[in-house]
C-alpha positions as a printed Julia matrix, in Angstrom:
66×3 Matrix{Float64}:
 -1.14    1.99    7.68
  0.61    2.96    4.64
  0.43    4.77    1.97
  3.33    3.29   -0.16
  3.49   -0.09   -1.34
  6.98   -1.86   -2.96
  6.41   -5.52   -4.61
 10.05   -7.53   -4.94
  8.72  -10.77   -4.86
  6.93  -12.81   -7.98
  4.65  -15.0    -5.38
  1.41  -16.19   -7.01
 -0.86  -14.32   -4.21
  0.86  -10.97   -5.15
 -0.8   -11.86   -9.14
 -4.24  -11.71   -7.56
 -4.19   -7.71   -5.77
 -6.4    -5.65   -6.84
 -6.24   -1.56   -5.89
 -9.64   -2.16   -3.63
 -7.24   -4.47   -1.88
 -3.89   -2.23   -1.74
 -6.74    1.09   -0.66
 -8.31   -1.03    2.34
 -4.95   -2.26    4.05
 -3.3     0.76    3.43
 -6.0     3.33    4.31
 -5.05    5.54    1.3
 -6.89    6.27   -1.83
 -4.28    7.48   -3.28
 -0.57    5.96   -2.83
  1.98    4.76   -4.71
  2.97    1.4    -5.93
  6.38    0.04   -6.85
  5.87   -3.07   -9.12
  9.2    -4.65   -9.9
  7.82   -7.96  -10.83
  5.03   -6.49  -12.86
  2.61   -8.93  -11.15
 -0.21   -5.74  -10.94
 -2.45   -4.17  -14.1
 -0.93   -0.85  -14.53
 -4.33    0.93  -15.73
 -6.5    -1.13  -13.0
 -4.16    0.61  -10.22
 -3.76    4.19  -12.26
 -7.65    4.25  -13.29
 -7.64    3.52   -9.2
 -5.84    6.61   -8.52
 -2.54    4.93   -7.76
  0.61    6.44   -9.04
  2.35    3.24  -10.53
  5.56    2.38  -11.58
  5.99   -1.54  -12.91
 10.27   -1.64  -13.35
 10.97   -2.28  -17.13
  7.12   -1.23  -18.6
  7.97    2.21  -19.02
  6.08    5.26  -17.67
  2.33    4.87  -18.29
  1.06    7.63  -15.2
  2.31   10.84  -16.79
  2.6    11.83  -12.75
  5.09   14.16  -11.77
  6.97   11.8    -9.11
  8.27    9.91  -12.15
């Protein structure tokens, strides 16, 4: 399990996660998510109680770690 998850890659399955997806393979309900292709919905995963960090959208968590 883990509760960090890093996306690099702009693969068409990566479009379709959704947090209840990230929160069941990871274990977590709350983790953190690196987006650098901005393939995820910021506010889906934040409202989802992800910290979330999409590289070039600026900071939308207001969360400490960034």
């Amino acid at each position: 399990m883990c509760g960090h998850s890093v996306i690099f890659a702009g693969h068409r399955p990566y479009y379709s996660l959704y947090p209840g997806q990230l929160q069941e393979l990871s274990g977590q309900t709350h983790s953190v998510i690196v987006d650098g292709r901005n393939v995820g919905e910021p506010d889906a995963f934040i409202d989802a109680g992800f910290v979330y960090k999409g590289i070039g959208r600026g900071d939308k968590n207001g969360h400490e770690i960034f």
